[in-house]
Amino acid sequence: MSLFWSVIRQLAEIEAMATSKKVITREEWEKKLNDVKIQKEDMNKLVMNFLVTEGFVDAAEKFRMESGTEPDIDLATITDRMAVKKAVQSGNVEDAIEKVNDLNPEILDTNPQLFFHLQQQRLIELIRNGKVEEALEFAQEELAPRGEENQSFLEELERTVSLLAFEDVKNSPVGDLLDISQRLKTASEVNAAILTSQSHEKDPKLPGLLRMLLWAQNQLDEKAVYPRITDLSTATLQDPSV
Amino acid sequence: MVNDPEQINQQQDLVGSYFLELWRLKSKSAAVSFAKHFEDEELEEEGEDVPTELDTLNSSGGFSIVLRDKLSVQYPSVNLHGHDVGVVQANCPAPVKRLVYYFEMHVKNAGAKGHVAIGFTTEGFNMRRQPGAPLLLAALREILPCLALPGWEANSYGYHGDDGLLYRGQGKGEAFGPTYTTGDTVGGGINYASNKLFFTKNGQVVGTVDKDVKGRLYPTIAVHSQNEEVSVNFGKDPFLFDTKAYEATERARQHVLIESMSIPQEESYGIVRSYLQHYGYEETLNVFDVANQSSVPSIPVADHNGFNEHAMYALNHRKILRKLIKDGEIDAAFSNLHQWYPKTVEEDTSAISLMLHCQKFIELVRAERLEEAMDYGRTRFEKFYSFTQYEDLVKDCAALLAYEEPKKSSVGYLLGEWQRENVADAVNAMILSTNPEMKDHRSCLHSYLERLLRQLTACFLEKRLLNGNQGEAFHLRRVLLAKNP
């Protein structure tokens, strides 16, 4: 070990002693890591869950063949769900609404907020395409009545309609509505609602486990100094530092 | 760079013994010991003793106040000589390897003064040896305020009925909750996640207090005035308090904290991708990449290649070999290995050779070509017999021949998909180990995903260890089965 590292190590130990934290060397920690048994089967399930929830239907199908892991949902339903998502992402909101109703009419019936957001997205697309009259008519006939029922809907409606008031919409305070991220937001809301209606979790487990890892490391930081993984994408242990 | 023959051998031994060990965890000899532990680890908490009744031997008063059902306590109507206080512990300490422990006490009769109490006391408390030194001492201190008590530790907690105060160790009673009396049900609980004790009255939490004791805590109750009668419920009957809802709230609280950690969206994509690379799931990888490129907006993950040390190394070969092994085509796998990576199968008695030969034998048994299997075993297994480290595994294989329905036998696991996959994983790792770019010699064993999951598990275990082994362990399988909110 170079002098530099041994100094760093010493400093880490001094700091740890000052705060009475337990110091776990890299060697000791690696031994603990090697004692942990992770089942291959469980990792396969985790990957399958990710592919299925995120809607990678072809990849899920291949993964089923290559790894022998069974998906926890009927793969055919993914195709329908992804078609809806894609329709919203590419601005075909009417099409998306129709597809959701084909899939299960209860989804929109029981979810007024989602239905409002889809209609709002439809309004945004009309404005984007310069169909001003149609947009106004749609806003008054379809959206305004819903706004009367719900204060937050009304505010969102007003914000959306005000897109028409700006010449340079992109740089206006409501410019974000025309952004691609607005479509993605609506798309993921529909996606989640469909998954929930299929009694499947709306989020994949993997990101949750990654968050849990960061949290667990933070918790352990309070009591010990040990090699952490800071960069998740390389999963590399870092020597305890000061 | 690995090209020194000595180093290559060491590397191959590491890989071989790693996967043999995984096999051994599933093997017959391990079935009773650690494989069982491996499979059942999530049942850990069920293996812990839980209080079921009151301790009659080790409590003040003993049988004179604990009734025959061992769940009720009655203070006599006559003055008990030398037993002013009746403190009764449960027959064992509260279990610790869980999120929450809880028990209840019902006050049947608050007696003359209503001096009943519920709480927790520590171990090492022996009423017979030290009569008059009850740990739920607050009660005693009321009668004998100036009594100096030997062996009295600051480690007890009691919620009292007559004044609703909480008595902690030697401290004075602190304002805590409402008083309780005849007809009321109170409960005491330990929340291992927040490291707090909580008490309830008639199904509602009335207060919490920091648990500043590391040792085991015994559920404890106390009576000390004439005619007082209480009964305890250690969970045999339904609790008045909704423990399930309480646990759910606690989990939700943790969940919110965990959800507040931020990770970039593409992180998961990268980890999935490196997993597919690591195990040579090439077709999945290709389709996954295509989908990512065509999605709106495209996910940037496919751009930064090479974040996995092995990346695309020998990906196609690894995929072909995996498929062959999964299909039971062991001869073809062998000959491909000989052709592409001769060094990996050079040593005829290496672990990888053993695994492949055994798999060939297993495939013959599966195909019910028993005579061929017998011949194969005779000629191929012989050279492995002199290696004691292989003995148990070779025996498992040979035992397949003894059964009419080997699948249902104690070595039936060999015919499962897991066995094929483990052989395929071993071959995959062996090929990765020939990568001249490899820097970390263990990187061929574990995908990034596995490393992260190991780190996660180790952090939870260490945290629990530093907390006196109290609290829930982390189980990946439990997370996989859980339906999150």
XYZ file of C-alpha atoms in Angstrom:
727
model
C 0.000 0.000 0.000
C 1.339 3.402 -0.878
C 2.122 5.905 1.816
C -0.747 8.049 0.651
C -3.277 5.326 1.250
C -1.898 4.368 4.599
C -2.146 7.988 5.706
C -5.715 8.132 4.460
C -6.493 4.941 6.303
C -4.984 6.276 9.500
C -6.938 9.477 9.224
C -10.109 7.509 8.713
C -9.409 5.476 11.810
C -8.659 8.550 13.880
C -11.870 10.151 12.741
C -13.789 7.016 13.473
C -12.329 6.736 16.945
C -13.221 10.337 17.684
C -16.846 9.609 16.884
C -16.604 6.105 18.334
C -17.656 4.501 15.094
C -16.678 0.972 14.336
C -14.013 0.719 11.641
C -14.438 -2.094 9.167
C -11.492 -2.618 6.851
C -11.882 -3.516 3.234
C -10.685 -7.022 3.945
C -13.185 -7.585 6.731
C -15.987 -6.078 4.712
C -15.230 -8.228 1.679
C -15.400 -11.264 3.897
C -18.843 -10.189 5.070
C -19.907 -9.574 1.481
C -18.758 -13.023 0.454
C -20.827 -14.574 3.210
C -23.971 -13.079 1.723
C -25.819 -15.523 -0.490
C -27.848 -14.064 -3.309
C -29.869 -16.555 -5.314
C -29.522 -16.368 -9.066
C -33.209 -17.104 -9.382
C -34.068 -14.007 -7.359
C -31.880 -11.794 -9.513
C -33.516 -13.197 -12.618
C -36.910 -12.389 -11.135
C -35.775 -8.872 -10.367
C -34.663 -8.347 -13.952
C -37.862 -9.873 -15.317
C -39.929 -7.626 -13.059
C -38.052 -4.613 -14.427
C -38.536 -5.581 -18.066
C -42.218 -6.323 -17.589
C -43.055 -3.227 -15.560
C -41.145 -0.909 -17.842
C -42.909 -2.505 -20.772
C -40.038 -4.197 -22.613
C -42.248 -6.925 -23.958
C -39.815 -8.332 -26.535
C -36.939 -8.319 -24.106
C -39.149 -9.999 -21.486
C -40.054 -12.704 -24.008
C -36.381 -13.307 -24.876
C -35.406 -13.256 -21.247
C -38.021 -15.871 -20.473
C -36.428 -18.086 -23.117
C -32.817 -17.418 -22.227
C -33.099 -17.553 -18.454
C -36.181 -19.697 -17.938
C -37.716 -17.011 -15.717
C -41.494 -16.736 -15.813
C -42.921 -13.206 -15.990
C -45.317 -12.226 -13.196
C -47.856 -10.856 -15.669
C -49.361 -11.967 -18.960
C -46.978 -10.605 -21.604
C -49.860 -9.876 -23.984
C -51.165 -7.216 -21.634
C -47.837 -5.418 -21.872
C -48.288 -4.917 -25.591
C -51.643 -3.194 -25.043
C -50.268 -1.087 -22.234
C -47.276 -0.013 -24.300
C -49.517 0.915 -27.233
C -51.407 3.306 -24.960
C -48.185 4.732 -23.585
C -46.747 5.216 -27.022
C -49.904 6.932 -28.269
C -49.636 9.516 -25.478
C -45.916 9.925 -26.034
C -46.454 10.706 -29.681
C -49.375 13.038 -29.016
C -52.274 10.809 -30.151
C -54.280 11.295 -27.016
C -57.697 10.477 -28.483
C -56.311 7.197 -29.689
C -54.836 6.530 -26.258
C -58.161 7.177 -24.504
C -59.910 4.789 -26.855
C -57.305 2.118 -26.234
C -57.543 2.482 -22.469
C -61.314 2.088 -22.673
C -60.911 -0.998 -24.841
C -58.571 -2.435 -22.264
C -60.788 -1.706 -19.282
C -63.373 1.116 -19.185
C -63.203 1.199 -15.406
C -59.706 2.665 -15.481
C -60.888 6.114 -16.582
C -64.268 5.872 -14.860
C -62.671 5.410 -11.487
C -59.815 7.815 -12.020
C -61.103 11.347 -12.721
C -57.678 12.906 -12.254
C -56.123 10.692 -14.893
C -59.014 11.355 -17.253
C -58.612 15.099 -16.738
C -54.873 14.934 -17.398
C -55.461 13.018 -20.615
C -58.016 15.610 -21.754
C -55.616 18.350 -20.772
C -52.926 16.664 -22.842
C -55.344 16.535 -25.740
C -55.890 20.275 -25.397
C -52.135 20.851 -25.339
C -51.729 18.859 -28.539
C -54.480 20.898 -30.252
C -52.746 24.116 -29.262
C -49.374 22.747 -30.370
C -50.879 22.038 -33.774
C -52.296 25.549 -34.038
C -55.921 24.429 -33.976
C -56.997 27.411 -31.919
C -60.725 27.299 -32.468
C -60.983 23.612 -31.933
C -58.890 23.985 -28.793
C -61.153 26.661 -27.343
C -64.258 24.702 -28.140
C -62.787 21.578 -26.565
C -61.714 23.475 -23.468
C -65.155 24.989 -22.973
C -67.178 21.910 -23.680
C -65.109 19.084 -22.268
C -62.761 20.537 -19.713
C -64.539 23.491 -18.123
C -67.378 21.373 -16.630
C -64.781 19.204 -14.888
C -62.989 22.268 -13.631
C -66.152 23.331 -11.850
C -66.047 20.154 -9.824
C -62.457 20.493 -8.777
C -60.465 23.606 -7.945
C -57.086 22.167 -8.930
C -58.480 21.025 -12.295
C -59.692 24.554 -12.910
C -56.274 26.026 -12.182
C -54.591 23.582 -14.519
C -57.156 24.320 -17.201
C -56.544 28.064 -16.909
C -52.813 27.511 -17.123
C -53.219 25.399 -20.231
C -55.589 27.794 -22.011
C -53.195 30.651 -21.317
C -50.836 28.973 -23.804
C -52.977 30.751 -26.392
C -52.166 34.162 -24.914
C -48.445 34.074 -25.635
C -46.800 34.761 -28.906
C -43.504 33.129 -27.932
C -45.001 30.204 -26.091
C -41.743 28.347 -25.573
C -40.333 31.131 -23.421
C -43.585 31.861 -21.604
C -44.217 30.878 -17.978
C -46.392 27.997 -19.193
C -43.927 26.834 -21.839
C -43.218 23.645 -19.880
C -46.643 22.318 -20.909
C -45.446 22.020 -24.488
C -42.329 20.214 -23.411
C -41.853 16.543 -24.177
C -41.652 15.914 -20.427
C -45.343 16.818 -20.104
C -46.228 14.030 -22.512
C -43.982 11.635 -20.618
C -45.589 12.614 -17.333
C -49.053 11.918 -18.686
C -47.862 8.705 -20.335
C -46.397 7.352 -17.150
C -49.577 8.266 -15.268
C -51.648 6.186 -17.688
C -49.082 3.412 -17.534
C -49.287 3.298 -13.743
C -53.094 3.305 -13.786
C -53.212 0.367 -16.190
C -50.712 -1.602 -14.111
C -52.709 -0.913 -10.965
C -55.887 -2.074 -12.698
C -54.073 -5.333 -13.488
C -53.171 -5.593 -9.803
C -49.528 -5.228 -10.628
C -47.198 -2.779 -8.954
C -46.770 0.410 -10.905
C -43.040 0.678 -10.286
C -40.330 -1.894 -10.887
C -38.568 -3.223 -7.797
C -35.029 -2.600 -8.919
C -34.932 1.203 -8.485
C -36.551 0.705 -5.077
C -33.759 -1.655 -4.056
C -31.149 0.817 -5.274
C -32.738 3.523 -3.130
C -32.818 1.087 -0.269
C -29.089 0.497 -0.718
C -28.336 4.219 -0.535
C -30.542 4.517 2.537
C -29.013 1.469 4.233
C -25.536 2.858 3.644
C -26.560 6.198 5.131
C -27.957 4.416 8.163
C -24.813 2.391 8.645
C -22.678 5.518 8.231
C -23.969 6.668 11.597
C -22.432 3.706 13.322
C -19.524 2.497 11.252
C -16.845 3.385 8.757
C -16.725 0.772 6.021
C -16.244 0.497 2.252
C -19.227 2.088 0.524
C -20.540 1.870 -2.997
C -21.070 5.431 -4.131
C -21.223 4.912 -7.864
C -24.043 2.447 -8.437
C -23.282 2.111 -12.126
C -19.886 0.536 -11.467
C -20.787 -1.148 -8.160
C -17.263 -0.532 -6.936
C -16.312 -0.467 -3.279
C -14.591 2.648 -2.079
C -12.089 2.511 0.719
C -13.294 4.204 3.870
C -12.242 7.839 3.654
C -12.198 10.814 5.930
C -3.511 -9.049 -17.581
C -3.663 -12.732 -16.873
C -1.314 -14.834 -18.944
C 0.950 -16.459 -16.417
C -0.077 -20.150 -16.384
C 0.139 -20.251 -12.601
C -2.257 -17.342 -12.347
C -4.619 -18.854 -14.868
C -4.819 -22.005 -12.786
C -5.497 -20.053 -9.644
C -8.188 -18.092 -11.376
C -9.827 -21.244 -12.699
C -9.711 -22.843 -9.277
C -11.420 -19.809 -7.814
C -14.226 -19.948 -10.360
C -14.575 -23.725 -10.157
C -14.714 -23.920 -6.407
C -17.145 -21.008 -6.253
C -19.745 -22.778 -8.367
C -19.105 -26.143 -6.727
C -19.899 -24.453 -3.460
C -23.181 -23.163 -4.887
C -23.962 -26.718 -5.958
C -23.057 -28.010 -2.540
C -25.561 -25.647 -0.958
C -28.272 -27.465 -2.886
C -26.836 -30.948 -2.422
C -28.221 -33.795 -0.412
C -25.597 -33.575 2.312
C -26.421 -29.936 2.824
C -30.151 -30.459 2.700
C -30.333 -30.881 6.439
C -27.890 -28.226 7.490
C -27.213 -25.037 5.663
C -29.203 -25.453 2.486
C -32.230 -25.594 4.692
C -31.128 -22.480 6.440
C -30.537 -20.929 3.043
C -34.056 -21.626 1.868
C -35.801 -20.939 5.120
C -33.869 -17.928 6.193
C -36.923 -15.775 5.967
C -38.562 -17.909 8.586
C -35.810 -16.912 10.961
C -38.113 -15.028 13.278
C -40.348 -18.064 13.619
C -37.414 -19.938 15.078
C -37.133 -17.448 17.917
C -38.790 -18.252 21.224
C -41.734 -16.045 22.010
C -43.341 -15.491 25.397
C -46.354 -17.740 25.817
C -47.102 -17.599 29.526
C -46.031 -16.082 32.796
C -43.017 -17.292 34.675
C -44.111 -18.773 37.973
C -40.707 -19.712 39.320
C -38.811 -16.569 38.755
C -41.306 -14.011 39.928
C -42.138 -12.455 43.219
C -45.099 -14.215 44.641
C -44.753 -17.122 42.276
C -47.650 -19.542 42.359
C -49.206 -17.693 45.196
C -50.336 -14.980 42.808
C -50.059 -16.446 39.292
C -53.154 -18.468 38.547
C -53.124 -21.950 37.076
C -53.643 -20.809 33.508
C -50.313 -18.987 33.854
C -51.852 -16.023 32.102
C -53.630 -14.425 35.027
C -52.348 -12.826 38.174
C -54.375 -12.155 41.277
C -53.201 -10.293 44.328
C -54.612 -12.062 47.368
C -57.300 -10.479 49.416
C -55.209 -10.984 52.513
C -51.939 -9.275 53.041
C -49.124 -11.377 51.666
C -46.259 -11.564 54.046
C -43.022 -10.459 52.401
C -44.591 -10.104 49.036
C -45.829 -6.618 48.962
C -45.320 -6.344 45.261
C -46.201 -8.917 42.701
C -43.981 -8.484 39.709
C -44.297 -11.191 37.105
C -42.186 -11.676 34.017
C -43.034 -13.662 30.916
C -41.451 -17.077 30.539
C -38.926 -15.728 28.015
C -37.757 -12.387 26.676
C -39.483 -10.648 23.800
C -38.206 -11.862 20.406
C -35.938 -9.342 18.684
C -35.567 -10.392 15.068
C -38.649 -8.626 13.871
C -40.064 -5.184 13.345
C -42.421 -5.050 16.305
C -43.141 -7.060 19.452
C -46.357 -6.504 21.382
C -48.428 -7.944 24.257
C -51.508 -6.888 26.199
C -52.844 -6.942 29.719
C -56.494 -6.769 30.689
C -57.413 -5.353 34.077
C -60.136 -7.581 35.479
C -60.158 -5.891 38.819
C -58.237 -2.781 39.824
C -58.504 -3.871 43.449
C -58.089 -1.600 46.423
C -55.716 0.943 44.900
C -55.381 0.164 41.199
C -51.636 -0.173 41.439
C -51.305 -2.302 38.341
C -48.526 -1.828 35.813
C -47.392 -3.108 32.443
C -43.908 -2.847 30.990
C -40.592 -4.427 30.245
C -37.734 -5.524 32.477
C -34.287 -6.890 31.753
C -32.718 -10.257 32.178
C -30.659 -11.381 35.137
C -33.485 -10.651 37.420
C -34.138 -13.381 39.905
C -36.911 -12.881 42.361
C -36.097 -15.945 44.361
C -32.526 -15.009 44.979
C -33.278 -11.378 45.521
C -36.686 -11.164 47.009
C -37.824 -7.613 47.230
C -35.808 -6.395 44.268
C -38.349 -6.344 41.526
C -37.335 -4.611 38.408
C -40.616 -2.935 37.864
C -39.567 -1.129 40.855
C -41.438 1.983 40.581
C -44.282 0.127 42.172
C -42.157 -0.922 45.093
C -40.582 2.443 45.454
C -44.000 3.850 46.081
C -44.351 1.820 49.206
C -40.755 1.986 50.296
C -39.507 5.199 48.777
C -36.125 5.270 50.455
C -35.201 1.695 49.905
C -31.800 1.235 48.357
C -31.959 -1.678 46.055
C -28.963 -3.792 45.224
C -28.712 -4.918 41.652
C -31.319 -2.481 40.533
C -30.606 -1.477 36.976
C -31.790 1.558 35.164
C -33.312 -0.776 32.643
C -36.976 -1.110 33.213
C -40.045 0.593 31.910
C -43.495 0.518 33.419
C -46.773 2.236 32.560
C -48.891 2.524 35.691
C -52.627 2.331 36.007
C -53.280 4.499 39.046
C -51.469 7.639 37.852
C -50.846 7.010 34.121
C -47.179 7.800 34.669
C -44.255 6.090 33.048
C -41.573 4.821 35.386
C -38.216 4.411 33.788
C -35.454 2.740 35.779
C -34.580 4.712 38.854
C -36.219 7.838 37.595
C -39.326 9.418 38.949
C -42.582 8.838 37.184
C -42.988 11.002 34.108
C -46.214 12.253 32.641
C -47.105 9.747 29.958
C -50.655 8.588 29.305
C -54.130 8.308 30.771
C -54.801 6.262 33.902
C -56.433 2.863 33.492
C -58.567 0.700 35.693
C -61.037 -2.196 35.823
C -62.226 -3.178 32.341
C -59.371 -1.517 30.490
C -56.889 -3.302 28.258
C -53.396 -1.893 28.000
C -50.506 -3.039 25.844
C -46.744 -2.761 25.705
C -44.743 -2.913 22.496
C -41.216 -2.680 21.184
C -40.581 -1.042 17.837
C -37.171 -2.301 16.772
C -36.959 -0.067 13.719
C -37.331 3.200 15.591
C -35.798 1.728 18.750
C -38.708 2.864 20.885
C -41.138 1.319 23.322
C -44.808 2.183 23.034
C -47.823 1.612 25.213
C -51.486 1.437 24.352
C -54.775 1.787 26.161
C -57.864 0.107 24.722
C -56.308 -0.268 21.304
C -54.848 3.234 20.950
C -51.206 4.220 21.324
C -50.878 6.523 24.337
C -47.164 7.246 24.202
C -43.688 6.185 23.215
C -40.356 6.253 24.981
C -36.779 5.724 23.773
C -35.508 2.236 24.333
C -32.083 2.907 25.782
C -31.393 -0.691 26.760
C -29.447 -3.035 24.550
C -30.173 -6.307 26.372
C -33.217 -8.528 26.024
C -36.433 -7.260 27.514
C -39.049 -9.401 29.252
C -42.704 -8.498 29.045
C -43.606 -7.798 32.668
C -46.671 -6.952 34.691
C -47.148 -5.958 38.315
C -49.899 -5.897 40.889
C -49.633 -4.723 44.443
C -52.837 -4.020 46.190
C -55.522 -6.286 47.515
C -57.848 -7.997 45.041
C -56.083 -6.704 41.949
C -56.501 -9.143 39.122
C -55.128 -8.952 35.573
C -54.721 -11.337 32.670
C -52.141 -11.166 29.901
C -52.431 -11.977 26.234
C -49.215 -12.924 24.469
C -50.971 -13.226 21.154
C -53.002 -16.387 21.646
C -56.136 -14.278 21.417
C -56.583 -11.360 19.021
C -55.175 -8.091 20.347
C -57.383 -5.081 20.916
C -54.636 -3.033 19.270
C -54.221 -3.425 15.527
C -50.573 -4.530 15.335
C -50.808 -5.174 11.596
C -51.828 -1.584 10.925
C -49.098 -0.350 13.258
C -46.481 -2.376 11.375
C -47.822 -1.149 8.073
C -47.527 2.458 9.257
C -43.989 1.820 10.396
C -43.080 0.276 7.060
C -44.708 3.135 5.210
C -42.639 5.571 7.275
C -39.470 3.729 6.258
C -40.697 3.545 2.695
C -41.072 7.324 2.521
C -37.511 7.768 3.761
C -36.208 5.281 1.225
C -38.210 6.831 -1.602
C -36.683 10.193 -0.802
C -33.271 8.895 -1.878
C -32.721 9.993 -5.423
C -31.211 7.916 -8.179
C -30.970 8.785 -11.862
C -33.597 6.996 -13.923
C -31.059 5.426 -16.284
C -29.222 3.789 -13.372
C -31.553 0.786 -13.363
C -31.285 0.436 -17.116
C -27.509 0.293 -16.900
C -27.605 -2.302 -14.149
C -30.053 -4.498 -16.055
C -27.937 -4.158 -19.141
C -24.720 -5.127 -17.379
C -26.549 -8.107 -15.857
C -27.561 -9.338 -19.305
C -23.978 -8.856 -20.470
C -22.521 -10.613 -17.473
C -24.539 -13.790 -17.891
C -24.443 -13.774 -21.657
C -28.176 -13.259 -22.205
C -27.305 -11.874 -25.592
C -30.650 -11.999 -27.337
C -32.393 -10.243 -24.481
C -29.646 -7.655 -24.474
C -30.008 -6.954 -28.185
C -33.759 -6.567 -28.017
C -33.437 -4.421 -24.887
C -30.973 -2.109 -26.642
C -33.159 -1.785 -29.724
C -36.183 -0.926 -27.573
C -34.198 1.690 -25.696
C -32.956 3.343 -28.848
C -36.418 3.575 -30.362
C -38.176 4.805 -27.233
C -39.183 8.456 -26.879
C -36.929 9.895 -25.684
C -34.233 7.318 -26.097
C -32.625 6.206 -22.884
C -28.994 7.232 -22.901
C -27.829 3.975 -21.405
C -26.852 2.275 -24.637
C -24.429 5.086 -25.360
C -21.929 4.496 -22.654
C -20.735 1.085 -23.402
C -17.957 -0.541 -21.507
C -19.194 0.418 -18.073
C -19.156 -3.275 -17.427
C -15.609 -4.466 -17.220
C -16.402 -7.474 -19.369
C -18.948 -5.757 -21.560
C -19.292 -7.688 -24.751
C -16.368 -10.036 -24.139
C -17.084 -13.394 -25.808
C -20.782 -12.577 -25.540
C -21.844 -14.691 -28.469
C -19.798 -17.707 -27.385
C -21.166 -17.423 -23.897
C -24.696 -17.243 -25.205
C -24.213 -20.338 -27.391
C -22.723 -22.349 -24.561
C -25.480 -21.326 -22.165
C -28.119 -22.409 -24.621
C -26.411 -25.763 -25.233
C -26.204 -26.488 -21.528
C -29.786 -25.352 -20.931
C -30.853 -27.738 -23.702
C -28.846 -30.576 -22.189
C -26.392 -30.729 -25.120
C -23.350 -31.300 -22.987
C -21.200 -33.026 -25.648
C -21.596 -30.064 -27.956
C -20.802 -27.654 -25.122
C -17.668 -29.629 -24.316
C -16.409 -29.648 -27.882
C -17.066 -25.925 -28.318
C -15.158 -25.204 -25.153
C -12.260 -27.345 -26.359
C -12.205 -25.438 -29.580
C -12.710 -21.886 -28.294
C -11.226 -21.892 -24.820
C -9.033 -24.990 -24.588
C -7.395 -23.803 -21.370
C -10.673 -23.880 -19.464
C -11.124 -27.630 -19.928
C -7.466 -28.577 -20.201
C -7.298 -29.968 -16.701
C -9.305 -33.166 -16.762
C -9.949 -33.217 -13.044
C -10.816 -29.567 -12.594
C -14.074 -28.495 -10.999
C -15.474 -27.319 -14.312
C -14.731 -30.692 -15.930
C -16.421 -32.403 -13.036
C -19.507 -30.223 -13.362
C -19.786 -30.866 -17.087
C -19.252 -34.621 -16.759
C -21.796 -34.811 -13.990
C -24.236 -32.819 -16.083
C -23.738 -35.194 -19.007
C -24.512 -38.070 -16.669
C -27.597 -36.270 -15.358
C -28.844 -35.635 -18.884
C -28.517 -39.356 -19.684
C -30.562 -40.195 -16.603
C -33.150 -37.596 -17.597
C -33.394 -39.199 -21.026
C -33.769 -42.572 -19.274
C -30.705 -43.904 -21.075
C -29.686 -45.643 -17.896
C -27.188 -48.130 -19.317
C -25.308 -45.384 -21.086
C -25.427 -43.380 -17.901
C -23.945 -46.279 -15.988
C -21.145 -46.706 -18.506
C -20.481 -43.003 -18.561
C -20.322 -42.867 -14.804
C -17.980 -45.834 -14.613
C -15.489 -44.397 -17.077
C -15.731 -40.724 -16.199
C -16.297 -40.575 -12.473
C -13.400 -42.831 -11.569
C -10.786 -40.157 -11.832
C -12.748 -37.902 -9.505
C -13.006 -40.461 -6.717
C -9.538 -39.676 -5.451
C -10.566 -36.055 -4.804
C -12.285 -35.861 -1.474
C -13.611 -32.392 -2.230
C -15.797 -33.840 -4.995
C -16.902 -36.985 -3.210
C -20.289 -35.868 -1.907
C -21.311 -34.379 -5.243
C -20.289 -37.402 -7.319
C -22.170 -39.601 -4.857
C -25.288 -37.489 -5.318
C -25.099 -38.036 -9.075
C -24.490 -41.757 -8.840
C -27.427 -42.071 -6.454
C -29.775 -41.062 -9.284
C -29.491 -44.616 -10.604
C -30.884 -46.054 -7.412
C -34.366 -44.682 -7.892
C -37.194 -45.627 -10.136
C -38.419 -42.063 -9.988
C -35.215 -40.110 -9.462
C -37.020 -36.790 -9.734
C -38.860 -37.479 -6.513
C -35.807 -38.744 -4.670
C -33.528 -36.899 -2.293
C -31.193 -36.175 -5.220
C -34.054 -35.045 -7.447
C -32.716 -31.490 -7.341
C -30.108 -32.603 -9.887
C -32.809 -32.920 -12.522
C -34.078 -29.397 -11.908
C -33.452 -26.340 -14.051
C -31.310 -24.857 -11.322
C -28.599 -27.459 -11.848
C -28.312 -26.723 -15.560
C -28.244 -23.024 -14.931
C -25.497 -23.351 -12.349
C -23.344 -25.306 -14.805
C -24.059 -22.699 -17.477
C -23.152 -19.919 -15.026
C -19.917 -21.710 -14.137
C -18.926 -22.057 -17.790
C -19.870 -18.419 -18.367
C -17.665 -17.266 -15.492
C -14.855 -19.502 -16.665
C -14.899 -17.849 -20.080
C -15.048 -14.381 -18.530
C -11.966 -15.285 -16.528
C -10.024 -15.681 -19.785
C -10.650 -12.011 -20.581
C -7.211 -10.412 -20.806
C -8.757 -7.058 -19.840
C -10.027 -8.344 -16.506
C -8.709 -6.314 -13.582
C -10.585 -7.560 -10.564
C -10.219 -11.321 -10.379
C -13.612 -11.779 -8.732
C -15.472 -9.738 -11.312
C -16.183 -12.839 -13.375
C -18.182 -14.285 -10.472
C -20.622 -11.503 -9.697
C -22.673 -9.194 -11.841
C -22.977 -5.561 -10.761
C -26.502 -6.309 -9.679
C -25.276 -9.080 -7.395
C -22.578 -6.853 -5.936
C -25.146 -4.174 -5.140
C -27.500 -6.685 -3.547
C -24.662 -8.118 -1.461
C -23.740 -4.652 -0.292
C -27.358 -3.949 0.567
C -27.705 -7.164 2.561
C -24.363 -6.673 4.307
C -25.317 -3.121 5.343
C -28.569 -4.315 6.911
C -26.832 -7.187 8.679
C -24.069 -4.972 9.994
C -26.506 -2.377 11.207
C -28.426 -5.023 13.050
C -25.218 -6.481 14.481
C -24.239 -3.066 15.837
C -27.700 -2.822 17.341
C -27.345 -5.923 19.503
C -28.774 -8.151 16.760
C -32.184 -6.577 17.150
C -34.573 -5.825 14.339
C -35.550 -7.340 11.050
C -33.024 -8.811 8.666
C -33.091 -7.944 5.010
C -34.378 -10.662 2.694
C -34.326 -10.104 -1.008
C -37.033 -12.687 -1.465
C -39.348 -10.861 0.891
C -38.880 -7.675 -1.121
C -39.582 -9.602 -4.306
C -42.815 -10.982 -2.928
C -43.980 -7.766 -1.289
C -46.622 -5.652 -2.933
C -45.445 -2.148 -2.317
C -47.915 0.660 -1.851
